[in-house]
Amino acid sequence: MARAPLSSDLFPAGLPVYATVGRTPDGRAWLDRLPAVVRSVQEEWDLRLGVPLHGGSCSWVAPARLPDGGDAVLKVTWPHREAAGEAPALRAWDGSGAVRLLRHDRERYALLVERCTPGGELDDSPLTADERLLLAAGVLRELWAAPAPPDGELERVADVCAEWAGMIEDRMARIRPGYDPGLVRLGARLLRELPTTASREVVVHGDFNPGNILSARRRPWLAIDPKSMVGDPGYDPWPLLEQIDDPFGYDDPRPVLRERFALVADALDEPPARLLAWATARTVENALWCAGQGDIQDGAEELEVAAVLAGLAGLAEL
């Protein structure tokens, strides 16, 4: 018997994944295959799917009803390097600080995970910025406490950051965006050196921003959507510190940043200067990523942020 087509409501053209992934021929080819992939996973896992969520920029995500009546979320991701670490990390955390992984198909980049209800983002909470930072730090401590999966399942922070350092130098020489060369050299040096001087290694979340921390019933807050690696825990906190009550929205961000880095560093048992150094390195990398996308001005603004962070860390440009 011929199967009925999936409802068009499951693939509305306004989903962010269509705009993001559809920019390249490979991405458009994957989007063409997406309904068939969703159908095959839905049938094999015996799921009832709801209207898709509008959050994912590189994935199709929808609420799902399990055969036993339980709630879950189905996520089918455009195959790319950062997505490969999601399932191994969720499996390693096993629900401690993050949503539980229920099923995974590596070939189709499909995951079935615990659904967060009510599912509000941390940044939408009425709590103060300091209270939100401390709650998030508690989640991060849980993630860092988990044992790492077997070698080879996750990339290493040191290896990835060494690649980024080379890319920074290449883009600076090739694009010639007019950025401060000393600050760019500092960022590249930090990316190479910081991972090698870590006092411990953990499973880092990799994209620990407030939008990836959701309210839940099983635990008050759970992390989602990791881009995980194994390495220096200091890599993780900057997106959180940058995006909760934007410090650069204040007339002078320096005292705000100084206080918040001290607060989070104390909660995580990490040196504030080390977290600031990581923030500097990641911001320089993002600046040159922007330049590589043709957004020279956005990159220049990122470098202004990096200069403030480097000054607070007491780092000298090369």
C-alpha positions as CSV (number, residue, x, y, z in Angstrom):
1,M,0.0,0.0,0.0
2,A,1.3,3.5,-0.9
3,R,2.2,5.6,2.1
4,A,0.4,8.9,2.6
5,P,2.7,11.9,2.3
6,L,3.8,13.6,5.4
7,S,1.8,16.7,6.3
8,S,3.2,19.9,4.7
9,D,2.7,21.4,8.2
10,L,5.9,19.5,9.2
11,F,8.0,21.4,6.7
12,P,6.9,25.0,6.5
13,A,9.2,27.2,4.4
14,G,9.7,29.6,7.2
15,L,11.8,27.2,9.4
16,P,15.2,28.8,10.0
17,V,16.9,25.6,8.8
18,Y,15.7,26.3,5.2
19,A,17.4,29.7,5.2
20,T,20.6,28.6,6.8
21,V,21.3,25.2,5.2
22,G,19.8,26.3,1.9
23,R,22.7,28.6,1.1
24,T,24.8,25.8,-0.5
25,P,24.1,23.2,-3.1
26,D,24.9,20.4,-0.6
27,G,22.6,22.0,1.9
28,R,19.7,22.2,-0.6
29,A,20.2,18.6,-1.6
30,W,19.9,17.6,2.1
31,L,16.8,19.7,2.5
32,D,15.3,17.8,-0.5
33,R,15.9,14.5,1.3
34,L,14.7,15.7,4.7
35,P,11.1,14.7,4.4
36,A,12.1,11.1,3.5
37,V,14.6,11.0,6.3
38,V,12.0,12.2,8.8
39,R,9.4,9.7,7.5
40,S,11.8,6.8,7.8
41,V,12.8,7.7,11.4
42,Q,9.2,8.3,12.4
43,E,8.1,4.9,11.1
44,E,11.1,3.0,12.6
45,W,10.7,4.6,16.0
46,D,6.9,4.6,15.9
47,L,6.5,8.3,16.6
48,R,3.6,10.7,16.3
49,L,5.0,14.1,15.3
50,G,3.8,17.5,16.2
51,V,4.3,20.9,14.5
52,P,8.1,21.5,14.3
53,L,9.8,24.0,16.5
54,H,11.3,27.1,15.1
55,G,14.6,27.2,16.9
56,G,17.1,25.2,15.0
57,S,19.3,26.9,12.3
58,C,20.9,23.6,11.2
59,S,18.4,21.1,12.2
60,W,14.7,20.1,11.9
61,V,13.2,19.7,15.4
62,A,9.7,18.6,16.4
63,P,7.9,17.3,19.5
64,A,7.2,13.6,19.3
65,R,4.8,11.3,21.1
66,L,6.3,7.9,22.0
67,P,4.5,4.6,21.6
68,D,3.9,4.5,25.4
69,G,2.4,8.0,25.4
70,G,5.5,9.8,26.7
71,D,6.8,13.0,25.3
72,A,10.1,13.5,23.4
73,V,11.7,15.6,20.8
74,L,13.0,14.4,17.4
75,K,15.9,16.2,15.9
76,V,17.3,15.6,12.4
77,T,20.4,17.6,11.8
78,W,22.2,18.6,8.6
79,P,25.3,16.5,8.7
80,H,28.3,18.6,9.7
81,R,31.3,18.4,11.9
82,E,30.0,20.1,15.0
83,A,26.9,18.0,15.1
84,A,28.8,14.7,15.4
85,G,29.6,15.2,19.1
86,E,26.0,15.8,20.2
87,A,25.0,12.2,20.8
88,P,28.2,11.0,22.4
89,A,28.1,13.9,24.9
90,L,24.4,13.4,25.7
91,R,25.2,9.7,26.3
92,A,28.1,10.5,28.6
93,W,26.0,13.0,30.6
94,D,23.1,10.5,30.9
95,G,20.6,13.1,32.0
96,S,22.9,14.8,34.5
97,G,22.7,18.5,33.6
98,A,21.4,17.8,30.1
99,V,18.4,16.2,28.3
100,R,18.5,12.4,28.1
101,L,19.3,10.8,24.8
102,L,16.6,8.2,24.1
103,R,17.6,7.0,20.6
104,H,20.2,7.9,18.0
105,D,20.8,7.1,14.4
106,R,24.4,8.2,13.5
107,E,24.0,7.7,9.7
108,R,20.9,9.9,9.5
109,Y,22.0,12.4,12.2
110,A,18.7,11.7,14.0
111,L,18.3,12.0,17.7
112,L,15.3,11.4,20.0
113,V,15.8,13.2,23.2
114,E,13.9,14.0,26.4
115,R,11.5,16.9,26.0
116,C,11.9,19.9,28.4
117,T,8.6,21.2,29.8
118,P,7.8,24.1,30.1
119,G,10.9,24.6,28.1
120,G,11.5,28.3,28.7
121,E,15.0,29.6,27.9
122,L,17.1,30.8,30.8
123,D,17.5,34.3,29.4
124,D,13.7,34.7,29.5
125,S,13.6,34.0,33.3
126,P,12.6,37.0,35.5
127,L,15.6,36.2,37.8
128,T,18.5,38.7,38.0
129,A,21.5,38.3,35.8
130,D,23.6,37.1,38.8
131,E,21.0,34.5,39.7
132,R,20.8,33.2,36.2
133,L,24.6,33.0,35.9
134,L,24.8,31.0,39.1
135,L,22.0,28.6,38.0
136,A,23.8,28.1,34.7
137,A,27.1,27.5,36.5
138,G,25.4,24.8,38.5
139,V,24.3,23.1,35.3
140,L,27.8,23.4,33.9
141,R,29.4,21.8,36.9
142,E,27.1,18.8,36.4
143,L,28.1,18.5,32.8
144,W,31.8,18.7,33.6
145,A,31.5,16.0,36.3
146,A,30.7,13.3,33.8
147,P,33.4,10.8,32.6
148,A,34.5,11.4,29.0
149,P,33.4,8.8,26.4
150,P,35.9,6.5,24.8
151,D,38.7,8.1,22.8
152,G,37.7,9.0,19.3
153,E,34.0,9.7,20.0
154,L,34.6,13.4,20.6
155,E,37.1,15.8,19.1
156,R,39.6,17.4,21.4
157,V,39.5,21.1,22.2
158,A,43.3,21.3,21.7
159,D,43.1,19.9,18.1
160,V,40.1,22.1,17.1
161,C,41.6,25.3,18.5
162,A,44.9,24.7,16.9
163,E,43.0,24.5,13.6
164,W,41.2,27.7,14.4
165,A,44.5,29.4,15.1
166,G,45.8,28.5,11.7
167,M,42.6,29.7,10.1
168,I,42.9,33.0,11.9
169,E,46.4,33.6,10.6
170,D,45.4,32.5,7.1
171,R,42.4,34.8,6.9
172,M,44.3,37.7,8.4
173,A,46.9,37.4,5.7
174,R,44.6,36.6,2.8
175,I,41.7,39.0,3.5
176,R,43.7,41.8,5.0
177,P,40.7,43.2,6.9
178,G,42.7,45.9,8.6
179,Y,42.4,44.5,12.1
180,D,44.9,45.0,15.0
181,P,47.6,42.5,14.1
182,G,48.9,42.3,17.7
183,L,45.4,41.4,19.0
184,V,44.9,38.8,16.3
185,R,48.3,37.2,17.1
186,L,47.3,37.1,20.7
187,G,44.1,35.3,19.9
188,A,45.9,32.7,17.8
189,R,48.5,32.2,20.5
190,L,45.9,31.7,23.2
191,L,44.0,29.2,21.1
192,R,47.2,27.1,20.8
193,E,48.4,27.5,24.4
194,L,45.3,27.5,26.6
195,P,44.3,23.9,25.9
196,T,47.8,22.6,26.6
197,T,47.9,24.2,30.1
198,A,44.6,23.0,31.4
199,S,44.7,21.4,34.9
200,R,41.9,19.0,34.0
201,E,39.8,17.9,31.0
202,V,36.1,17.5,30.8
203,V,33.3,17.0,28.2
204,V,32.6,20.6,27.3
205,H,29.2,21.7,26.1
206,G,30.7,23.8,23.3
207,D,27.8,26.2,22.9
208,F,26.7,27.0,26.4
209,N,24.5,30.0,25.8
210,P,21.3,30.9,27.6
211,G,19.1,29.7,24.7
212,N,20.5,26.2,25.2
213,I,19.5,26.0,28.8
214,L,15.8,25.2,29.2
215,S,13.4,24.9,32.1
216,A,12.2,21.3,32.8
217,R,10.3,19.2,35.2
218,R,12.8,16.5,36.0
219,R,15.4,19.1,36.9
220,P,14.8,22.9,37.1
221,W,17.2,23.5,34.1
222,L,18.7,21.2,31.5
223,A,21.2,21.9,28.7
224,I,20.4,21.1,25.1
225,D,22.2,21.2,21.7
226,P,25.8,20.6,22.6
227,K,28.7,21.0,20.2
228,S,30.9,18.9,22.5
229,M,34.5,18.2,22.7
230,V,36.9,17.0,25.4
231,G,39.3,19.4,26.9
232,D,39.8,22.5,29.0
233,P,36.6,23.5,30.9
234,G,37.5,27.2,30.6
235,Y,36.4,27.0,27.0
236,D,32.7,26.8,27.9
237,P,31.5,29.9,30.0
238,W,32.0,32.8,27.5
239,P,28.8,32.5,25.5
240,L,26.8,32.5,28.8
241,L,28.6,35.5,30.2
242,E,28.4,37.4,26.9
243,Q,24.6,36.8,26.3
244,I,23.0,37.1,29.7
245,D,22.1,40.7,30.2
246,D,24.6,41.9,27.5
247,P,27.5,43.4,29.5
248,F,28.4,45.6,26.5
249,G,24.9,47.2,26.7
250,Y,26.2,49.2,29.7
251,D,28.0,52.5,29.4
252,D,31.1,50.9,30.8
253,P,31.2,47.1,30.5
254,R,34.4,46.6,32.4
255,P,33.1,46.6,36.0
256,V,30.1,44.5,34.9
257,L,32.4,41.9,33.2
258,R,34.9,42.0,36.1
259,E,32.2,41.2,38.6
260,R,30.4,38.5,36.6
261,F,33.6,36.7,35.6
262,A,34.6,36.7,39.3
263,L,31.1,35.3,40.2
264,V,31.1,32.5,37.6
265,A,34.8,31.7,38.2
266,D,34.2,31.2,41.9
267,A,31.1,29.0,41.2
268,L,33.1,26.8,38.8
269,D,36.4,26.7,40.7
270,E,38.2,28.2,37.7
271,P,40.6,31.2,37.7
272,P,38.8,34.4,36.4
273,A,41.9,35.3,34.4
274,R,41.8,32.0,32.6
275,L,38.1,32.4,31.7
276,L,38.9,35.9,30.4
277,A,41.7,34.6,28.3
278,W,39.4,32.0,26.8
279,A,36.8,34.6,26.1
280,T,39.5,36.7,24.3
281,A,40.6,33.8,22.2
282,R,37.1,32.8,21.2
283,T,36.1,36.4,20.4
284,V,39.2,36.8,18.1
285,E,38.3,33.6,16.4
286,N,34.7,34.8,15.8
287,A,36.0,38.1,14.5
288,L,38.0,36.4,11.8
289,W,35.1,34.0,11.1
290,C,33.0,37.1,10.4
291,A,35.8,38.4,8.1
292,G,35.8,35.1,6.3
293,Q,32.0,35.5,5.6
294,G,32.6,39.0,4.3
295,D,31.3,40.8,7.4
296,I,34.4,42.9,8.0
297,Q,32.6,45.5,10.2
298,D,31.1,42.8,12.4
299,G,34.5,41.3,12.8
300,A,35.9,44.7,13.8
301,E,33.2,45.1,16.5
302,E,34.1,41.6,17.8
303,L,37.8,42.7,18.0
304,E,36.8,45.7,20.1
305,V,35.1,43.3,22.5
306,A,38.3,41.1,22.5
307,A,40.4,44.1,23.3
308,V,38.3,44.8,26.4
309,L,38.5,41.2,27.5
310,A,42.3,41.0,27.0
311,G,42.7,44.2,29.0
312,L,40.7,42.8,31.9
313,A,42.8,39.6,31.8
314,G,46.0,41.5,31.9
315,L,47.1,40.0,28.6
316,A,49.8,41.7,26.5
317,E,49.4,41.7,22.7
318,L,52.3,40.2,20.7
